[in-house]
């Protein structure tokens, strides 16, 4: 992986070079009075800089490239947005950058002003095949800095999640309980059947389910029918036959359109995760807590919320995992603590966070973060791998942050946007001006 311009942005933004005795490539003295602020939108990299070049004070933008010829390769000479660039900062100048009128832009080569080893160290981080770029150095980072960074990352992860949840809320026309139902269904689907469960939740109205609150079999028939699991099948079990007849009545009465039953996946899956039992558990969850969002808002702790969601399908489901008649050992098919925590982490917490944002009520944002801090850390491959690097999560808040760190920073080799990466790149060199 080749070097990125992000390194120059980082060096400029953090002043990780000696800003004295600077000259343009044509030999004119440069005095940086204000570095400007990093532009996150289209246009030059840094805006509102104040730089004295020779005896003239310039106020405008700074543009950065690894090689000066990238100015022309990117077509900036034809873009009016780059007309106020006062300084071109590059690693090396191989071709002068010209404005649209043909006048040259003053150029500063940073290569000779960078701390020794910075470029090679950064390239090693980009090119390593290790699980995370800094796996061999991260133990040297102060745990206080790591924890502060994780506190920021959990908020960023929630902000990323709620941006997706907003589309669900819009689809339900602002019905928070309906949105909670759809998101809970997706969570119950797990990785394999998440999309079919999402489709089922879109085709099954929570309002209709609540109207059947005194008729559990009707609720199950409605959900299994809309899932396409009762269509064109010959059942032997009396229970499945009754569901099929009940759905035939509902379908005609309500003009229902089921999804395709071929969407569901069963291969290489434990029986406890089969779609049939998950749909039965979803039915029981709706029966016990028909207004999930209201429940989560009223509960004080995540444990209290889970206690109201802790239910098990009865009757037929005590001895079956599927509607095909295959019997299982007698046992309660209860939602386990792992799944209940997953529902809180991936559904309740993001929705409470979003509710706080939408209503501009910080107490719900604080509640969502408090709930994450009260829950134990998740147990998955990413969290376990971090533990081998002596980065151990002590709560769901930290495990969520570590997942976000791996997926959004380490996998993308975004070390310069990561506080751990920044620390590793700056720590060996002292004596340089701080921000």
Short mmCIF file of C-alpha atoms in Angstrom, two decimals:
data_model
loop_
_atom_site.label_atom_id
_atom_site.label_comp_id
_atom_site.label_asym_id
_atom_site.label_seq_id
_atom_site.Cartn_x
_atom_site.Cartn_y
_atom_site.Cartn_z
CA UNK A 1 0.00 0.00 0.00
CA UNK A 2 1.49 3.33 -1.05
CA UNK A 3 1.74 6.40 1.13
CA UNK A 4 -1.32 8.61 1.50
CA UNK A 5 -1.67 12.38 1.49
CA UNK A 6 -3.19 11.96 4.94
CA UNK A 7 0.37 11.89 6.28
CA UNK A 8 0.94 15.46 5.08
CA UNK A 9 -2.41 16.55 6.53
CA UNK A 10 -1.41 14.99 9.85
CA UNK A 11 2.04 16.59 9.87
CA UNK A 12 0.63 20.02 9.02
CA UNK A 13 -2.32 19.82 11.40
CA UNK A 14 -0.22 18.63 14.34
CA UNK A 15 2.83 20.79 13.54
CA UNK A 16 5.04 17.70 13.46
CA UNK A 17 7.80 19.48 11.58
CA UNK A 18 10.07 22.39 12.39
CA UNK A 19 8.31 25.49 11.01
CA UNK A 20 11.44 27.65 11.20
CA UNK A 21 13.83 28.31 8.31
CA UNK A 22 11.25 27.43 5.71
CA UNK A 23 11.70 28.40 2.07
CA UNK A 24 9.79 27.86 -1.12
CA UNK A 25 11.43 25.70 -3.77
CA UNK A 26 12.39 28.96 -5.50
CA UNK A 27 14.20 30.17 -2.36
CA UNK A 28 11.69 32.67 -0.90
CA UNK A 29 11.35 32.72 2.89
CA UNK A 30 8.11 31.37 4.41
CA UNK A 31 6.67 32.34 7.80
CA UNK A 32 3.54 30.45 8.86
CA UNK A 33 1.38 32.67 11.07
CA UNK A 34 -1.75 30.51 11.04
CA UNK A 35 -1.87 26.98 9.64
CA UNK A 36 -5.58 27.18 8.79
CA UNK A 37 -8.18 24.52 9.61
CA UNK A 38 -8.59 21.14 7.97
CA UNK A 39 -11.32 21.13 5.34
CA UNK A 40 -13.55 18.04 5.52
CA UNK A 41 -15.49 19.02 2.40
CA UNK A 42 -14.54 19.40 -1.26
CA UNK A 43 -11.86 21.94 -2.10
CA UNK A 44 -8.39 22.77 -0.76
CA UNK A 45 -7.09 20.82 2.25
CA UNK A 46 -6.67 23.71 4.72
CA UNK A 47 -8.70 26.92 4.77
CA UNK A 48 -8.09 30.40 6.17
CA UNK A 49 -4.31 30.10 6.55
CA UNK A 50 -2.16 33.22 7.10
CA UNK A 51 1.33 32.89 5.63
CA UNK A 52 4.03 35.46 4.93
CA UNK A 53 5.94 34.64 1.75
CA UNK A 54 8.85 36.98 1.21
CA UNK A 55 7.59 40.33 2.41
CA UNK A 56 3.95 39.73 1.50
CA UNK A 57 1.21 38.47 3.86
CA UNK A 58 -1.14 36.02 2.15
CA UNK A 59 -4.51 34.81 3.49
CA UNK A 60 -6.07 31.84 1.77
CA UNK A 61 -5.95 28.05 1.36
CA UNK A 62 -3.20 25.44 1.48
CA UNK A 63 -3.31 22.42 -0.82
CA UNK A 64 -1.24 19.26 -0.27
CA UNK A 65 -0.02 16.46 -2.52
CA UNK A 66 2.62 13.77 -2.27
CA UNK A 67 4.10 14.97 -5.56
CA UNK A 68 3.54 18.46 -6.98
CA UNK A 69 2.47 17.04 -10.36
CA UNK A 70 -0.70 15.71 -8.66
CA UNK A 71 -2.01 19.30 -8.84
CA UNK A 72 -2.36 18.99 -12.60
CA UNK A 73 -3.27 15.30 -12.52
CA UNK A 74 -6.26 16.19 -10.31
CA UNK A 75 -7.24 19.06 -12.59
CA UNK A 76 -7.03 21.74 -9.88
CA UNK A 77 -5.75 24.32 -12.36
CA UNK A 78 -9.23 24.33 -13.96
CA UNK A 79 -11.21 24.36 -10.69
CA UNK A 80 -12.24 27.81 -9.36
CA UNK A 81 -12.40 26.36 -5.82
CA UNK A 82 -8.59 26.21 -5.85
CA UNK A 83 -8.13 29.78 -7.06
CA UNK A 84 -7.24 31.10 -3.60
CA UNK A 85 -4.51 28.54 -2.83
CA UNK A 86 -1.54 30.50 -1.47
CA UNK A 87 0.84 27.61 -0.77
CA UNK A 88 1.32 24.16 -2.29
CA UNK A 89 2.76 21.77 0.32
CA UNK A 90 4.27 18.58 -1.09
CA UNK A 91 6.60 15.77 -0.21
CA UNK A 92 8.53 16.46 -3.39
CA UNK A 93 8.21 18.91 -6.29
CA UNK A 94 8.56 17.19 -9.64
CA UNK A 95 6.57 19.76 -11.62
CA UNK A 96 5.51 23.32 -10.69
CA UNK A 97 1.80 23.83 -9.97
CA UNK A 98 0.23 26.58 -12.03
CA UNK A 99 -2.96 28.54 -11.53
CA UNK A 100 -5.53 28.85 -14.31
CA UNK A 101 -3.85 32.08 -15.45
CA UNK A 102 -0.50 30.31 -15.73
CA UNK A 103 1.10 31.88 -12.62
CA UNK A 104 3.08 29.49 -10.38
CA UNK A 105 1.93 28.68 -6.85
CA UNK A 106 4.63 28.94 -4.14
CA UNK A 107 5.69 25.41 -3.16
CA UNK A 108 7.04 24.08 0.13
CA UNK A 109 8.77 20.68 0.12
CA UNK A 110 8.28 19.05 3.51
CA UNK A 111 10.50 16.04 3.00
CA UNK A 112 13.60 17.57 4.55
CA UNK A 113 11.62 19.05 7.47
CA UNK A 114 10.01 15.81 8.69
CA UNK A 115 11.24 14.08 11.86
CA UNK A 116 13.62 11.24 11.13
CA UNK A 117 11.91 7.90 10.58
CA UNK A 118 8.36 9.28 10.40
CA UNK A 119 7.76 8.37 6.76
CA UNK A 120 9.25 4.88 7.05
CA UNK A 121 7.35 4.23 10.28
CA UNK A 122 4.09 5.28 8.65
CA UNK A 123 4.78 3.11 5.61
CA UNK A 124 5.36 0.12 7.88
CA UNK A 125 1.97 0.69 9.49
CA UNK A 126 0.33 0.79 6.06
CA UNK A 127 2.10 -2.26 4.70
CA UNK A 128 2.07 -4.66 7.64
CA UNK A 129 0.01 -7.84 7.36
CA UNK A 130 -0.57 -7.96 11.12
CA UNK A 131 -4.15 -8.17 12.44
CA UNK A 132 -3.94 -4.48 13.30
CA UNK A 133 -1.14 -2.23 12.02
CA UNK A 134 0.17 -1.37 15.50
CA UNK A 135 -0.08 -4.87 17.02
CA UNK A 136 3.65 -4.86 17.86
CA UNK A 137 3.68 -1.40 19.43
CA UNK A 138 0.27 -0.96 21.04
CA UNK A 139 1.38 -2.38 24.39
CA UNK A 140 3.61 0.68 24.82
CA UNK A 141 0.62 3.05 24.72
CA UNK A 142 -0.65 4.38 28.04
CA UNK A 143 -3.89 2.58 28.94
CA UNK A 144 -5.40 5.91 30.01
CA UNK A 145 -5.06 7.22 26.45
CA UNK A 146 -6.54 3.98 25.07
CA UNK A 147 -9.54 4.20 27.39
CA UNK A 148 -10.17 7.86 26.54
CA UNK A 149 -10.07 6.97 22.85
CA UNK A 150 -12.49 4.05 23.39
CA UNK A 151 -14.93 6.42 25.13
CA UNK A 152 -14.96 8.53 21.98
CA UNK A 153 -15.23 5.53 19.67
CA UNK A 154 -18.35 4.10 21.31
CA UNK A 155 -20.13 7.38 20.63
CA UNK A 156 -18.90 7.33 17.03
CA UNK A 157 -20.17 3.76 16.64
CA UNK A 158 -23.59 4.75 17.95
CA UNK A 159 -23.68 7.76 15.65
CA UNK A 160 -22.89 5.47 12.74
CA UNK A 161 -25.62 3.05 13.79
CA UNK A 162 -28.31 5.67 14.26
CA UNK A 163 -27.69 7.03 10.77
CA UNK A 164 -28.92 3.65 9.53
CA UNK A 165 -31.73 3.48 12.08
CA UNK A 166 -33.14 6.77 10.82
CA UNK A 167 -34.15 5.07 7.57
CA UNK A 168 -36.08 2.45 9.57
CA UNK A 169 -37.78 5.17 11.62
CA UNK A 170 -38.71 7.04 8.44
CA UNK A 171 -40.15 3.83 6.96
CA UNK A 172 -42.37 3.43 10.04
CA UNK A 173 -43.45 7.10 9.79
CA UNK A 174 -41.93 7.94 13.14
CA UNK A 175 -43.49 5.00 15.02
CA UNK A 176 -40.76 4.18 17.54
CA UNK A 177 -42.37 0.92 18.70
CA UNK A 178 -42.75 -0.31 15.13
CA UNK A 179 -39.12 0.60 14.48
CA UNK A 180 -38.08 -1.30 17.62
CA UNK A 181 -40.03 -4.35 16.42
CA UNK A 182 -38.30 -4.30 13.02
CA UNK A 183 -34.85 -3.88 14.53
CA UNK A 184 -35.45 -6.58 17.15
CA UNK A 185 -36.53 -8.98 14.38
CA UNK A 186 -33.34 -8.26 12.44
CA UNK A 187 -31.25 -8.84 15.56
CA UNK A 188 -32.95 -12.20 16.19
CA UNK A 189 -32.07 -13.22 12.65
CA UNK A 190 -28.37 -13.09 13.45
CA UNK A 191 -25.80 -12.82 10.70
CA UNK A 192 -27.30 -15.54 8.49
CA UNK A 193 -31.01 -14.67 8.54
CA UNK A 194 -30.87 -10.95 9.27
CA UNK A 195 -32.15 -9.90 5.85
CA UNK A 196 -35.10 -12.35 5.74
CA UNK A 197 -36.10 -11.25 9.27
CA UNK A 198 -35.96 -7.63 8.14
CA UNK A 199 -38.20 -8.48 5.21
CA UNK A 200 -40.62 -10.35 7.48
CA UNK A 201 -40.81 -7.39 9.86
CA UNK A 202 -41.59 -5.07 6.94
CA UNK A 203 -44.44 -7.34 5.80
CA UNK A 204 -45.82 -7.91 9.29
CA UNK A 205 -47.42 -4.92 10.98
CA UNK A 206 -46.86 -4.55 14.73
CA UNK A 207 -50.26 -2.87 14.94
CA UNK A 208 -51.93 -6.03 13.60
CA UNK A 209 -49.95 -8.23 15.95
CA UNK A 210 -51.05 -6.12 18.91
CA UNK A 211 -54.69 -6.42 17.84
CA UNK A 212 -54.25 -10.19 18.16
CA UNK A 213 -52.80 -9.88 21.66
CA UNK A 214 -55.35 -12.31 23.10
CA UNK A 215 -54.75 -14.88 20.33
CA UNK A 216 -51.16 -16.15 20.39
CA UNK A 217 -51.76 -18.75 17.70
CA UNK A 218 -53.15 -16.03 15.44
CA UNK A 219 -49.97 -14.01 15.97
CA UNK A 220 -47.80 -17.01 15.16
CA UNK A 221 -49.88 -17.88 12.09
CA UNK A 222 -49.58 -14.29 10.88
CA UNK A 223 -45.78 -14.19 11.26
CA UNK A 224 -45.09 -17.68 9.93
CA UNK A 225 -47.44 -17.09 7.03
CA UNK A 226 -45.87 -13.77 6.11
CA UNK A 227 -42.48 -15.50 6.34
CA UNK A 228 -43.60 -17.84 3.56
CA UNK A 229 -43.14 -20.89 5.77
CA UNK A 230 -46.77 -22.07 5.52
CA UNK A 231 -47.11 -21.85 1.75
CA UNK A 232 -47.48 -24.94 -0.49
CA UNK A 233 -46.46 -27.35 2.25
CA UNK A 234 -48.04 -30.53 3.54
CA UNK A 235 -47.71 -30.79 7.30
CA UNK A 236 -48.19 -33.82 9.51
CA UNK A 237 -48.25 -32.08 12.88
CA UNK A 238 -51.64 -30.85 14.03
CA UNK A 239 -50.12 -27.58 15.28
CA UNK A 240 -48.59 -26.70 11.92
CA UNK A 241 -51.83 -27.60 10.16
CA UNK A 242 -53.76 -25.26 12.46
CA UNK A 243 -51.29 -22.43 11.76
CA UNK A 244 -51.70 -23.03 8.05
CA UNK A 245 -55.49 -22.86 8.26
CA UNK A 246 -55.38 -19.76 10.46
CA UNK A 247 -53.09 -17.97 8.03
CA UNK A 248 -55.25 -18.93 5.04
CA UNK A 249 -58.13 -17.16 6.78
CA UNK A 250 -56.01 -14.09 7.66
CA UNK A 251 -54.51 -13.88 4.19
CA UNK A 252 -57.91 -13.76 2.54
CA UNK A 253 -59.37 -11.38 5.10
CA UNK A 254 -56.44 -8.92 5.11
CA UNK A 255 -55.21 -9.45 1.54
CA UNK A 256 -51.75 -10.41 2.78
CA UNK A 257 -48.71 -10.97 0.57
CA UNK A 258 -46.18 -13.44 2.05
CA UNK A 259 -42.48 -13.40 1.26
CA UNK A 260 -40.71 -16.33 -0.38
CA UNK A 261 -40.01 -19.18 2.01
CA UNK A 262 -36.82 -19.97 0.12
CA UNK A 263 -35.16 -16.89 1.66
CA UNK A 264 -34.51 -18.67 4.94
CA UNK A 265 -31.23 -20.47 5.62
CA UNK A 266 -30.73 -23.52 7.82
CA UNK A 267 -27.42 -25.05 6.71
CA UNK A 268 -24.48 -25.14 9.11
CA UNK A 269 -26.61 -23.68 11.86
CA UNK A 270 -27.40 -24.87 15.36
CA UNK A 271 -31.09 -25.74 15.88
CA UNK A 272 -31.42 -22.90 18.43
CA UNK A 273 -30.79 -20.46 15.59
CA UNK A 274 -33.24 -21.96 13.08
CA UNK A 275 -35.62 -19.36 11.57
CA UNK A 276 -38.71 -21.22 12.84
CA UNK A 277 -37.73 -20.99 16.50
CA UNK A 278 -36.56 -17.39 16.09
CA UNK A 279 -39.95 -16.44 14.62
CA UNK A 280 -41.69 -18.22 17.49
CA UNK A 281 -39.49 -16.31 19.95
CA UNK A 282 -40.27 -13.04 18.16
CA UNK A 283 -43.98 -13.81 18.51
CA UNK A 284 -43.57 -14.43 22.23
CA UNK A 285 -41.50 -11.27 22.61
CA UNK A 286 -44.24 -9.19 20.97
CA UNK A 287 -46.84 -10.89 23.15
CA UNK A 288 -44.88 -10.12 26.34
CA UNK A 289 -43.65 -6.64 25.33
CA UNK A 290 -45.85 -5.24 22.53
CA UNK A 291 -44.33 -1.75 22.95
CA UNK A 292 -40.61 -2.37 23.13
CA UNK A 293 -39.54 1.25 22.85
CA UNK A 294 -41.91 2.26 25.63
CA UNK A 295 -40.56 -0.60 27.75
CA UNK A 296 -36.95 0.46 27.25
CA UNK A 297 -37.74 4.05 28.08
CA UNK A 298 -39.50 3.06 31.29
CA UNK A 299 -36.89 0.58 32.54
CA UNK A 300 -34.09 1.89 34.71
CA UNK A 301 -31.43 -0.70 33.93
CA UNK A 302 -30.69 -3.10 31.07
CA UNK A 303 -31.22 -6.04 33.45
CA UNK A 304 -34.70 -4.79 34.24
CA UNK A 305 -35.48 -4.48 30.52
CA UNK A 306 -34.20 -7.99 29.83
CA UNK A 307 -36.33 -9.41 32.62
CA UNK A 308 -39.44 -8.15 30.79
CA UNK A 309 -38.20 -9.64 27.51
CA UNK A 310 -37.31 -13.01 29.02
CA UNK A 311 -39.94 -15.34 27.62
CA UNK A 312 -40.12 -18.71 25.91
CA UNK A 313 -42.50 -20.12 23.28
CA UNK A 314 -44.74 -22.71 24.89
CA UNK A 315 -46.60 -25.80 23.74
CA UNK A 316 -45.39 -27.16 20.42
CA UNK A 317 -42.05 -25.34 20.65
CA UNK A 318 -40.96 -27.14 23.81
CA UNK A 319 -40.33 -30.23 21.70
CA UNK A 320 -39.61 -28.71 18.26
CA UNK A 321 -37.23 -26.31 16.55
CA UNK A 322 -39.01 -26.40 13.18
CA UNK A 323 -42.47 -26.76 11.73
CA UNK A 324 -41.44 -29.86 9.77
CA UNK A 325 -42.46 -32.14 12.66
CA UNK A 326 -38.94 -33.18 13.71
CA UNK A 327 -38.99 -33.54 17.49
CA UNK A 328 -36.33 -32.29 19.87
CA UNK A 329 -35.55 -33.00 23.51
CA UNK A 330 -38.07 -31.39 25.84
CA UNK A 331 -36.72 -28.00 26.85
CA UNK A 332 -37.66 -24.34 27.13
CA UNK A 333 -36.66 -22.52 23.93
CA UNK A 334 -36.04 -19.35 25.90
CA UNK A 335 -34.16 -16.36 24.52
CA UNK A 336 -30.76 -16.77 26.13
CA UNK A 337 -28.89 -14.10 28.04
CA UNK A 338 -26.52 -13.68 25.09
CA UNK A 339 -29.38 -12.90 22.70
CA UNK A 340 -31.13 -10.62 25.20
CA UNK A 341 -27.94 -8.62 25.68
CA UNK A 342 -27.53 -8.45 21.92
CA UNK A 343 -31.06 -7.03 21.63
CA UNK A 344 -30.21 -4.35 24.18
CA UNK A 345 -26.82 -3.51 22.63
CA UNK A 346 -27.87 -3.52 18.99
CA UNK A 347 -31.47 -2.33 19.24
CA UNK A 348 -32.43 -0.67 22.52
CA UNK A 349 -29.25 1.36 23.02
CA UNK A 350 -29.04 2.82 19.48
CA UNK A 351 -32.77 3.66 19.51
CA UNK A 352 -32.50 5.44 22.86
CA UNK A 353 -29.46 7.32 21.55
CA UNK A 354 -31.36 8.31 18.40
CA UNK A 355 -34.40 9.33 20.43
CA UNK A 356 -32.21 11.66 22.48
CA UNK A 357 -30.76 13.17 19.31
CA UNK A 358 -34.12 13.58 17.57
CA UNK A 359 -35.81 15.12 20.60
CA UNK A 360 -32.69 17.03 21.70
CA UNK A 361 -32.93 15.43 25.13
CA UNK A 362 -29.44 14.44 26.33
CA UNK A 363 -30.79 12.27 29.16
CA UNK A 364 -31.68 9.51 26.67
CA UNK A 365 -28.21 9.66 25.14
CA UNK A 366 -26.73 9.40 28.62
CA UNK A 367 -29.04 6.49 29.42
CA UNK A 368 -27.97 4.60 26.30
CA UNK A 369 -24.28 5.04 27.19
CA UNK A 370 -24.94 4.08 30.82
CA UNK A 371 -26.65 0.87 29.73
CA UNK A 372 -23.65 -0.10 27.61
CA UNK A 373 -21.32 0.51 30.53
CA UNK A 374 -23.49 -1.68 32.79
CA UNK A 375 -23.49 -4.69 30.47
CA UNK A 376 -20.61 -7.20 30.34
CA UNK A 377 -18.35 -7.15 27.26
CA UNK A 378 -19.37 -9.11 24.20
CA UNK A 379 -17.60 -12.36 23.46
CA UNK A 380 -16.66 -12.49 19.79
CA UNK A 381 -13.59 -12.97 17.61
CA UNK A 382 -12.68 -9.30 17.48
CA UNK A 383 -12.92 -8.76 21.25
CA UNK A 384 -10.97 -11.96 21.97
CA UNK A 385 -8.24 -10.98 19.52
CA UNK A 386 -7.86 -7.55 21.16
CA UNK A 387 -7.43 -9.35 24.49
CA UNK A 388 -4.37 -11.18 23.11
CA UNK A 389 -2.84 -7.73 22.55
CA UNK A 390 -3.56 -6.86 26.20
CA UNK A 391 -6.47 -4.59 25.24
CA UNK A 392 -9.27 -6.10 27.30
CA UNK A 393 -12.84 -4.85 27.36
CA UNK A 394 -14.49 -4.58 30.76
CA UNK A 395 -17.97 -3.63 29.50
CA UNK A 396 -20.17 -3.71 26.41
CA UNK A 397 -19.25 -0.07 25.94
CA UNK A 398 -15.60 -0.98 25.46
CA UNK A 399 -16.31 -4.08 23.36
CA UNK A 400 -18.45 -1.96 21.01
CA UNK A 401 -15.64 0.59 20.83
CA UNK A 402 -13.06 -2.11 20.04
CA UNK A 403 -15.26 -3.51 17.26
CA UNK A 404 -15.52 -0.01 15.78
CA UNK A 405 -11.77 0.56 16.14
CA UNK A 406 -10.98 -2.64 14.24
CA UNK A 407 -13.58 -2.24 11.48
CA UNK A 408 -13.43 1.50 10.87
CA UNK A 409 -9.77 2.31 11.60
CA UNK A 410 -7.48 -0.73 11.66
CA UNK A 411 -8.98 -2.51 8.65
CA UNK A 412 -8.94 0.76 6.69
CA UNK A 413 -5.36 1.49 7.83
CA UNK A 414 -6.65 4.86 9.04
CA UNK A 415 -3.85 5.17 11.58
CA UNK A 416 -3.62 8.94 11.17
CA UNK A 417 -7.25 9.34 12.22
CA UNK A 418 -6.73 7.06 15.23
CA UNK A 419 -5.41 8.51 18.47
CA UNK A 420 -3.35 5.38 19.08
CA UNK A 421 -1.76 5.63 15.63
CA UNK A 422 -1.13 9.34 16.10
CA UNK A 423 0.58 8.71 19.42
CA UNK A 424 2.81 6.02 17.93
CA UNK A 425 3.81 8.30 15.07
CA UNK A 426 4.60 11.28 17.27
CA UNK A 427 5.96 9.73 20.47
CA UNK A 428 9.52 8.98 19.27
CA UNK A 429 10.15 12.60 18.30
CA UNK A 430 10.26 15.26 20.99
CA UNK A 431 10.93 18.95 20.86
CA UNK A 432 8.37 19.72 18.16
CA UNK A 433 5.70 22.33 18.76
CA UNK A 434 2.39 20.98 20.08
CA UNK A 435 -0.96 21.98 18.63
#
